[in-house]
Amino acid sequence: MKSFASIRPSTWLFYVGIVVVCMSPVWGVTYFVNQDGSGHVQTASLMGQLLAGNEAAAGFYKFNSIAVPNSSGHWILLFLLQIFPAFTVTKIFVSLSFAMFVGGAGWLRFQTAGPEGVKTSLMIGAALGFNWLWLVGFYNFTLGVICLMFVIGYFYRRVDRIGIADTILLSLLLMLVYFSHIVTFLILAGSIFVIILFTPGVRRTRTLLFAFFAVLPILPFALKFRSTNEDGFSPVWRGLDNAYSLTSWIHQMRIVDPFIIISRKTFPFVNEVSGGFAVFTPVLWIFIAFLCLTLASSVYYRKHPESLRPFAAFFVLVAGAMVLALFGPDDFSLTNGGVLRERFFICGLLFCIPLFRSAYSVWLKRAAQTCLLFVVAFQTMAVWEYALNSDKQSKIFMSASDLIRNSPSSAMITVKDGSLRFHADPVSQLNCYNGIGTNNIVWDNYEFGHYLFPLITKDPMGRQFIHDLTGSQYLGKDDADDAFGGYETKLARINSGLAIYNDRIETIVLWGRDERIEAILSKWYNTEPYFENGKLRLFHHK
C-alpha cells in the first residue's frame, strides 16, 4: 500500500473545493437550523449545566445510563458550546460531519485499493453525504458512519497481521462507534467478522479470537442497554400493506430513499410542482453512476479475475446491507429509534467503494463522475434553498426569543402548511434553542421522551407526556395516519396531555393557525397572544 504522498495534490484540492462549495449554504445564512439537531444541541447544553451543578436543571433532568449508545455527538457538541454560540455550533457540526463523511469515503478507497479512484470516491462520498438523515440532524448516526468507514479501512489493511496493539486500538474504536450509534456499531462489528471470514490469506482462528476480544469490552454496555428497553423489539414494516403482495413489496423497496432533501416533485428555487421533476431525483442519478462503475469494473475483473478474491468480503457486505435495506423492517418500534432501512442503504452503497475499477473504461468512469457531480450540484442548490428558508423563518422565531427564554417553561406546537417541500423543517424543533443557557424548561425536545439519549427527565410520567407531545406537536389537516397517527389522533393526544400537564407549561409557542388547536389551547391559555409576528404567536397560561 502506498503512502498518502502518492495522492496527487489535485485530489487534495478537489476534496477541499467540493467541501467548501457543498457547505456554502450552511455558512451563507445567519441561521442554519436542521430540525432534530436543535434538540441535540439543547441536550448537550443541559449536560454542561448538570456537570456545573445547576440546581434548576438538576431538578428536572438527570443523566441516563452510561450504557446508552446515542451520546458521542452530544459530548462533541458540549465541547463546542464552551467556545462558540449555539447556532454556530450547529453550523460547525453540520459542516465537519459532511467533510469527514466525504473524507471517509476517500479514506476507505485509499486503504483498500490504493490511490487509484480516490477522486471518484470523494464524489461518491459527497453525493451520499447529502442524505436527509444528515440534513435532519441525525448527528450520532452520521458520526457512527464516518467512524465505520475509517475503522473498516484501517482493519482491512491490517487484517492479515493483527496483533495485541491493533486489538486494543480496534476495541477503542469500536467503543467510539458504539457510543455514537447502535446500528452503525452492529454493522461495523458484523463487517469485521465478514472481512475475517472472506478475505484470503488471513489466519482466521487467530484473527477471530483477536476480534472477539476487541468486541468483548462493549458487550456489558450493550447488554445493559438492552435491559433498559421495556417495550421489546418487535420488527415493523411500515410501508408494507400486504406481505403476500408483490405490489406492496415493490412499494416497500421504492420508498427506501435517504437522498430526498427536496421533494421529488419539485426543483430547487422553482415554485412549480410537477411529477416530471422526478427525473432529477438524486437516487436515480446515483444508481446510474453506480451502474456505470459496475460495468466498468466488470471489464476490469474479466481481465484480472485474480483481483476479485481479496475483495470478496465487500461483495458479501454490499449484498447483506442491500437485502436488509430493501426487505428488512423499518424499525423495532419507534421507542427504539427508526429509519433502519435507510441506514443500511447508505452503508451498502459505501461498501461498494472498494470494489469499483475503471482502468479500462474511461468513458464509463467519466459518465459516472458526471452523474455524481450532477447529484452534488442539485443537492447543493436544494440545501441553499433550505438554508434561505431556515434563515427567514428563524429570524421571525428569534424575534420572540427573549420572551420565551425568560419564561420558566414552554412548549411549541407547529401547524404545517400543506405538504412539505423539504424533508426537514427547521421550525419544528427551533424552540430547543430557547432552553440553551437558560432555566426555561422546554417540553418539546423529543429526546426527553425516549430512553435513547444521554439525558432523561426525572419524572417517568413527564417523559411519557413529552413522548406523546413531540409525536403530535407537528401536525396539519392533511395528515394521514402514519407512525405517529393522523390529524385527529394528534389533536386528541395534545388535548389529553395538556389536561394533565398544562399547569407545568407557562408559555405555549404556536407556529401557524388551526382553529381546533386554538380551541384546545383556550381551555388553559389566554385566547389573545401576548406576542405575535407573522405565523408566530405566544400564549400565557391563564
XYZ file of C-alpha atoms in Angstrom:
542
model
C 0.000 0.000 0.000
C 1.377 3.394 -0.976
C 1.622 6.325 1.403
C -0.585 9.391 1.359
C 2.181 11.137 -0.573
C 1.070 9.092 -3.576
C -2.212 11.007 -3.686
C -1.949 13.840 -6.166
C -2.169 17.447 -4.879
C -5.055 17.991 -7.314
C -7.046 15.341 -5.409
C -6.499 17.142 -2.116
C -7.548 20.436 -3.730
C -10.603 18.729 -5.203
C -11.568 17.466 -1.753
C -11.264 20.901 -0.165
C -13.077 22.531 -3.069
C -16.036 20.171 -3.057
C -16.496 20.511 0.713
C -16.306 24.320 0.574
C -18.836 24.524 -2.262
C -21.201 21.988 -0.690
C -21.135 23.708 2.689
C -21.504 27.234 1.317
C -25.284 27.221 2.079
C -24.614 26.433 5.731
C -22.361 29.457 6.181
C -24.137 31.716 3.698
C -27.008 32.480 6.099
C -27.295 33.646 9.699
C -29.478 30.782 10.936
C -28.957 27.294 9.542
C -31.249 25.068 11.608
C -31.768 21.387 10.910
C -34.691 20.035 12.961
C -33.508 17.176 15.245
C -30.082 18.757 15.584
C -31.697 21.552 17.611
C -32.679 19.066 20.304
C -29.185 17.586 20.338
C -27.603 20.987 20.939
C -30.009 21.748 23.790
C -29.369 18.357 25.388
C -25.614 18.954 25.165
C -26.067 22.340 26.839
C -28.081 20.748 29.655
C -25.372 18.133 30.132
C -22.980 21.008 30.785
C -25.433 22.588 33.225
C -25.774 19.343 35.178
C -21.997 18.931 35.335
C -21.731 22.528 36.558
C -24.249 21.837 39.343
C -27.187 23.876 38.026
C -29.953 23.153 40.540
C -32.787 24.154 38.200
C -31.606 21.698 35.554
C -30.926 19.001 38.158
C -34.486 19.328 39.437
C -35.921 18.221 36.097
C -33.223 16.274 34.214
C -30.733 13.549 35.055
C -28.047 11.610 33.235
C -29.213 8.422 31.604
C -27.437 5.085 31.970
C -23.810 5.149 30.846
C -24.666 2.230 28.564
C -26.841 4.380 26.262
C -25.067 4.444 22.882
C -26.501 7.677 21.413
C -24.093 10.064 23.110
C -20.705 10.758 21.478
C -22.121 13.504 19.262
C -23.610 15.195 22.331
C -20.224 15.308 24.073
C -18.655 16.857 20.982
C -21.444 19.437 20.907
C -20.886 20.162 24.603
C -17.206 20.811 23.926
C -18.013 23.141 21.028
C -20.569 25.006 23.150
C -17.773 26.023 25.522
C -16.236 28.016 22.659
C -18.978 29.001 20.216
C -22.616 30.180 20.323
C -25.270 27.511 19.805
C -26.194 28.435 16.224
C -22.515 28.477 15.239
C -22.053 25.069 16.867
C -24.816 23.724 14.618
C -23.020 25.042 11.536
C -19.667 23.637 12.660
C -21.040 20.170 13.385
C -23.040 20.010 10.158
C -20.022 21.109 8.107
C -17.433 18.930 9.835
C -19.649 15.855 9.674
C -20.153 16.343 5.942
C -16.441 16.958 5.355
C -15.492 13.859 7.350
C -18.129 11.780 5.550
C -16.597 12.752 2.195
C -13.090 12.200 3.565
C -14.144 8.839 4.979
C -15.187 7.662 1.519
C -11.777 8.668 0.166
C -10.001 7.008 3.107
C -11.929 3.760 2.623
C -10.955 3.673 -1.034
C -7.310 4.509 -0.393
C -6.860 1.976 2.395
C -8.472 -0.865 0.451
C -7.465 -0.166 -3.156
C -4.726 2.468 -3.136
C -4.686 5.929 -4.720
C -6.458 4.903 -7.945
C -10.066 6.056 -7.896
C -9.826 8.263 -4.793
C -11.234 11.321 -6.581
C -14.249 9.342 -7.802
C -14.710 8.022 -4.269
C -14.719 11.564 -2.930
C -17.505 12.343 -5.407
C -19.388 9.302 -4.149
C -18.858 10.496 -0.580
C -20.230 13.954 -1.409
C -23.243 12.516 -3.250
C -24.058 10.091 -0.422
C -23.219 12.643 2.278
C -26.131 14.752 1.071
C -28.696 12.466 2.667
C -31.759 13.617 4.583
C -30.555 11.966 7.790
C -27.632 14.413 7.731
C -29.954 17.317 6.921
C -32.467 16.453 9.664
C -29.640 16.223 12.196
C -29.052 12.540 12.932
C -25.697 13.558 14.374
C -24.780 10.372 16.199
C -25.652 8.130 13.260
C -23.654 10.304 10.854
C -20.703 10.236 13.244
C -21.054 6.461 13.526
C -20.965 6.007 9.734
C -17.880 8.201 9.487
C -16.138 6.090 12.119
C -17.333 2.921 10.365
C -15.576 3.944 7.130
C -12.342 4.806 8.900
C -12.340 1.636 11.020
C -13.065 -0.671 8.080
C -10.289 0.970 6.066
C -7.866 0.546 8.959
C -8.920 -3.029 9.758
C -8.903 -4.271 6.166
C -5.339 -3.051 5.725
C -4.142 -4.937 8.833
C -6.447 -7.955 8.975
C -3.706 -10.370 7.900
C -1.318 -9.277 10.659
C -3.440 -8.017 13.525
C -1.739 -8.109 16.902
C -2.327 -7.108 20.512
C -1.743 -3.390 19.919
C -4.118 -3.456 16.941
C -6.724 -5.270 19.036
C -6.577 -2.630 21.771
C -6.899 0.181 19.221
C -9.713 -1.658 17.446
C -11.549 -2.102 20.746
C -11.292 1.629 21.485
C -12.561 2.472 18.009
C -15.455 0.026 18.380
C -16.284 1.650 21.713
C -16.398 5.051 19.992
C -18.740 3.689 17.319
C -20.952 2.024 19.945
C -21.357 5.295 21.824
C -22.141 7.018 18.526
C -24.949 4.768 17.320
C -26.027 1.199 17.995
C -26.931 0.473 14.352
C -23.551 1.528 12.984
C -21.864 -0.459 15.742
C -23.745 -3.611 14.770
C -22.959 -3.035 11.084
C -19.288 -2.446 11.869
C -18.959 -5.446 14.176
C -20.619 -7.640 11.565
C -18.400 -6.188 8.837
C -15.239 -7.017 10.774
C -16.216 -10.670 11.071
C -17.233 -10.807 7.398
C -13.838 -9.372 6.399
C -12.084 -12.001 8.520
C -14.122 -14.865 7.068
C -13.953 -13.888 3.402
C -10.536 -12.268 2.972
C -7.924 -14.737 1.656
C -4.594 -15.154 3.433
C -5.995 -14.477 6.909
C -5.241 -16.782 9.843
C -8.906 -16.955 10.687
C -8.899 -18.681 14.073
C -6.272 -16.324 15.465
C -7.848 -13.198 13.934
C -11.355 -14.150 15.037
C -10.037 -14.545 18.570
C -8.461 -11.083 18.490
C -11.685 -9.633 17.053
C -13.717 -11.291 19.807
C -11.501 -9.718 22.468
C -11.854 -6.348 20.709
C -15.647 -6.570 20.906
C -15.774 -8.092 24.390
C -15.456 -4.832 26.416
C -18.535 -3.428 24.646
C -20.793 -6.391 25.440
C -21.606 -5.356 29.054
C -22.718 -1.928 27.825
C -24.826 -3.480 25.054
C -26.486 -5.930 27.444
C -27.186 -3.168 29.946
C -28.687 -1.012 27.194
C -30.821 -3.938 26.021
C -32.179 -4.404 29.552
C -33.367 -0.775 29.743
C -35.874 -1.329 26.944
C -39.288 -2.114 28.398
C -41.173 -2.241 25.084
C -39.335 -5.132 23.467
C -38.021 -5.362 19.924
C -40.822 -6.155 17.504
C -39.975 -5.659 13.805
C -42.319 -3.334 11.903
C -42.686 -2.979 8.121
C -44.480 0.388 7.943
C -44.818 0.650 4.170
C -45.850 -2.955 3.615
C -49.632 -3.330 3.382
C -49.639 -6.992 2.374
C -46.690 -9.331 2.890
C -48.033 -11.608 0.144
C -48.419 -8.855 -2.450
C -45.679 -8.177 -4.999
C -47.035 -4.653 -5.451
C -46.670 -3.990 -1.732
C -43.076 -5.224 -1.762
C -42.256 -3.050 -4.775
C -43.690 -0.065 -2.908
C -41.715 -1.015 0.188
C -38.492 -1.107 -1.835
C -39.258 2.100 -3.723
C -39.707 4.239 -0.627
C -36.198 3.469 0.651
C -34.560 6.689 -0.456
C -32.300 8.505 2.022
C -31.364 11.196 -0.524
C -34.643 13.152 -0.683
C -33.598 16.550 0.615
C -36.226 18.297 -1.506
C -39.488 16.767 -2.735
C -39.250 14.631 -5.870
C -41.997 16.768 -7.394
C -40.004 19.993 -7.101
C -36.779 21.558 -8.297
C -34.630 23.952 -6.257
C -35.842 27.564 -6.473
C -38.703 26.589 -8.811
C -42.201 27.115 -7.398
C -43.936 24.794 -9.849
C -44.847 21.310 -8.598
C -44.724 18.546 -11.196
C -44.221 14.788 -11.313
C -41.853 15.414 -14.216
C -39.230 16.739 -11.807
C -38.776 13.154 -10.581
C -36.281 12.696 -13.432
C -33.854 14.811 -11.369
C -34.230 12.641 -8.259
C -30.687 12.163 -6.844
C -31.095 8.443 -6.102
C -31.797 7.846 -9.827
C -28.526 9.504 -10.856
C -26.628 7.768 -8.073
C -27.979 4.472 -9.415
C -26.848 5.363 -12.964
C -23.386 6.333 -11.663
C -23.054 3.070 -9.751
C -24.285 1.131 -12.799
C -21.603 2.757 -14.980
C -18.907 1.964 -12.404
C -20.203 -1.604 -12.081
C -19.998 -2.109 -15.859
C -16.507 -0.643 -15.909
C -15.499 -2.912 -13.035
C -16.833 -5.997 -14.819
C -14.498 -5.235 -17.720
C -11.566 -4.930 -15.328
C -12.342 -8.106 -13.404
C -12.722 -10.119 -16.612
C -9.168 -9.124 -17.485
C -7.907 -9.634 -13.914
C -10.077 -12.309 -12.270
C -7.457 -12.798 -9.569
C -8.304 -9.292 -8.289
C -11.738 -10.413 -7.145
C -10.727 -12.678 -4.251
C -9.167 -10.017 -1.968
C -12.426 -8.062 -2.070
C -14.877 -10.934 -1.658
C -15.857 -9.611 1.777
C -17.143 -6.370 0.284
C -19.379 -8.244 -2.154
C -20.893 -10.001 0.857
C -21.255 -6.723 2.753
C -22.945 -4.972 -0.163
C -25.363 -7.876 -0.672
C -26.187 -8.160 3.033
C -26.747 -4.427 3.551
C -28.920 -4.126 0.450
C -31.085 -7.111 1.369
C -31.752 -5.535 4.774
C -32.349 -2.125 3.183
C -34.852 -3.428 0.641
C -36.590 -6.175 2.595
C -35.834 -5.553 6.267
C -38.099 -3.864 8.838
C -38.342 -0.100 9.108
C -37.825 -0.228 12.860
C -38.350 -2.285 16.006
C -40.969 0.134 17.403
C -40.360 3.873 17.410
C -39.288 3.924 21.063
C -36.160 2.067 19.904
C -35.477 4.541 17.107
C -36.455 4.296 13.472
C -35.265 4.738 9.891
C -33.393 1.439 9.838
C -33.596 0.622 6.159
C -32.228 3.987 5.022
C -29.222 3.499 7.284
C -28.447 0.104 5.751
C -28.942 1.561 2.271
C -26.320 4.252 2.841
C -23.838 1.736 4.286
C -24.491 -0.696 1.439
C -23.562 1.955 -1.125
C -20.421 2.853 0.829
C -19.351 -0.803 0.823
C -19.268 -0.596 -2.989
C -16.389 1.900 -2.943
C -13.525 -0.653 -2.633
C -14.982 -2.747 -5.489
C -15.065 -0.233 -8.315
C -12.381 -0.436 -11.027
C -12.417 1.719 -14.163
C -8.892 1.465 -15.573
C -10.127 0.064 -18.910
C -13.344 2.077 -19.206
C -12.542 5.777 -19.132
C -15.828 6.830 -20.727
C -17.878 4.862 -18.228
C -15.886 6.449 -15.417
C -16.470 9.925 -16.865
C -20.182 9.194 -17.226
C -20.332 8.083 -13.577
C -18.434 11.174 -12.432
C -20.786 13.405 -14.418
C -23.809 11.809 -12.742
C -22.237 12.188 -9.306
C -21.349 15.823 -9.913
C -24.923 16.467 -11.031
C -26.177 14.983 -7.751
C -23.764 17.143 -5.761
C -24.777 20.286 -7.685
C -28.501 19.518 -7.374
C -28.282 18.813 -3.652
C -26.158 21.902 -3.032
C -28.864 24.028 -4.685
C -31.528 22.250 -2.629
C -29.609 22.928 0.599
C -29.181 26.576 -0.464
C -32.950 26.940 -0.792
C -33.451 25.132 2.513
C -30.865 27.380 4.195
C -32.546 30.569 2.975
C -35.908 29.250 4.157
C -34.381 28.282 7.517
C -32.854 31.737 7.905
C -36.112 33.526 7.074
C -38.252 31.513 9.483
C -35.644 31.513 12.250
C -35.384 35.315 12.182
C -39.145 35.523 12.758
C -38.901 32.992 15.569
C -35.919 34.657 17.222
C -37.838 37.939 17.434
C -39.626 36.326 20.406
C -36.612 34.526 21.815
C -36.061 36.833 24.798
C -39.699 36.496 25.885
C -39.602 32.689 25.668
C -36.222 32.374 27.366
C -37.417 34.448 30.312
C -40.427 32.185 30.774
C -39.985 29.353 33.300
C -41.296 26.761 30.817
C -42.515 26.492 27.244
C -43.777 24.087 24.607
C -44.211 24.602 20.891
C -46.912 23.387 18.509
C -46.371 23.702 14.760
C -49.164 23.697 12.202
C -47.948 22.589 8.780
C -48.933 24.427 5.609
C -49.882 21.508 3.373
C -47.273 19.053 2.119
C -43.620 19.546 2.937
C -41.179 20.786 0.324
C -38.102 19.666 2.287
C -37.501 16.514 4.293
C -36.534 18.638 7.286
C -38.434 21.527 8.854
C -36.232 23.959 10.791
C -39.148 25.343 12.814
C -40.328 22.078 14.342
C -37.567 21.888 16.983
C -36.455 25.522 16.954
C -37.802 26.172 20.461
C -35.000 23.966 21.835
C -32.543 26.838 21.370
C -34.540 28.805 23.953
C -33.551 26.232 26.573
C -29.817 26.787 25.994
C -28.135 28.832 28.702
C -31.442 29.498 30.498
C -33.625 27.879 33.140
C -36.513 27.585 30.683
C -37.861 24.026 30.698
C -38.533 23.168 27.044
C -41.162 20.429 26.921
C -40.961 19.817 23.183
C -37.443 18.398 22.917
C -38.275 14.916 21.642
C -35.094 13.423 23.131
C -36.535 13.524 26.628
C -39.441 11.355 25.550
C -37.122 8.446 24.736
C -34.606 6.332 26.620
C -32.078 6.528 23.756
C -30.209 9.706 24.708
C -27.737 10.763 27.420
C -30.267 12.816 29.422
C -33.756 11.886 30.580
C -36.379 13.559 32.743
C -36.573 12.554 36.380
C -40.334 12.101 36.162
C -41.269 8.996 34.102
C -44.811 10.329 33.617
C -43.385 13.580 32.312
C -41.243 11.571 29.924
C -44.348 9.866 28.565
C -46.060 13.245 28.138
C -43.045 14.550 26.198
C -43.105 11.420 24.027
C -46.802 11.933 23.234
C -46.464 15.696 22.774
C -43.494 15.550 20.419
C -45.214 12.865 18.375
C -48.220 15.166 17.973
C -46.961 18.753 18.119
C -46.150 18.869 14.390
C -49.406 18.445 12.537
C -51.630 19.553 9.678
C -55.172 18.911 8.497
C -53.932 16.795 5.595
C -52.031 14.411 7.877
C -52.823 10.802 7.048
C -52.376 8.041 9.590
C -48.688 7.233 9.903
C -46.340 6.016 12.616
C -47.418 8.957 14.804
C -51.108 8.846 13.919
C -53.235 11.172 11.806
C -54.592 14.650 12.478
C -57.406 13.529 14.759
C -55.098 11.278 16.786
C -52.593 14.067 17.281
C -55.303 16.505 18.373
C -56.573 14.001 20.926
C -53.053 13.454 22.314
C -52.414 17.184 22.663
C -55.740 17.661 24.432
C -55.306 14.769 26.857
C -51.695 15.636 27.591
C -52.345 19.303 28.297
C -55.288 18.364 30.504
C -52.736 16.882 32.905
C -49.586 18.946 32.314
C -50.826 22.420 31.327
C -50.007 23.849 34.758
C -46.336 22.958 34.207
C -46.111 24.832 30.882
C -46.240 28.615 31.276
C -45.869 29.599 27.602
C -47.306 27.940 24.515
C -45.478 28.806 21.307
C -47.792 28.368 18.315
C -46.477 28.472 14.757
C -49.254 28.633 12.172
C -53.011 28.706 12.548
C -55.554 25.999 13.235
C -58.909 26.738 14.867
C -59.150 23.307 16.514
C -55.704 23.630 18.085
C -56.578 27.090 19.332
C -59.854 25.784 20.774
C -57.917 23.190 22.770
C -55.396 25.755 23.993
C -58.141 28.167 25.055
C -59.113 25.763 27.853
C -55.950 26.614 29.759
C -54.277 29.523 27.937
C -55.341 33.070 27.151
C -57.126 33.367 23.818
C -55.187 36.515 22.894
C -51.448 36.133 22.281
C -49.083 38.370 24.218
C -46.712 38.378 21.239
C -47.363 37.947 17.531
C -45.124 38.101 14.464
C -46.416 36.526 11.281
C -47.039 32.827 11.870
C -45.576 33.017 15.395
C -47.740 33.647 18.460
C -47.103 33.263 22.189
C -49.836 32.445 24.705
C -49.653 32.779 28.505
C -51.226 30.285 30.857
C -54.444 31.611 32.412
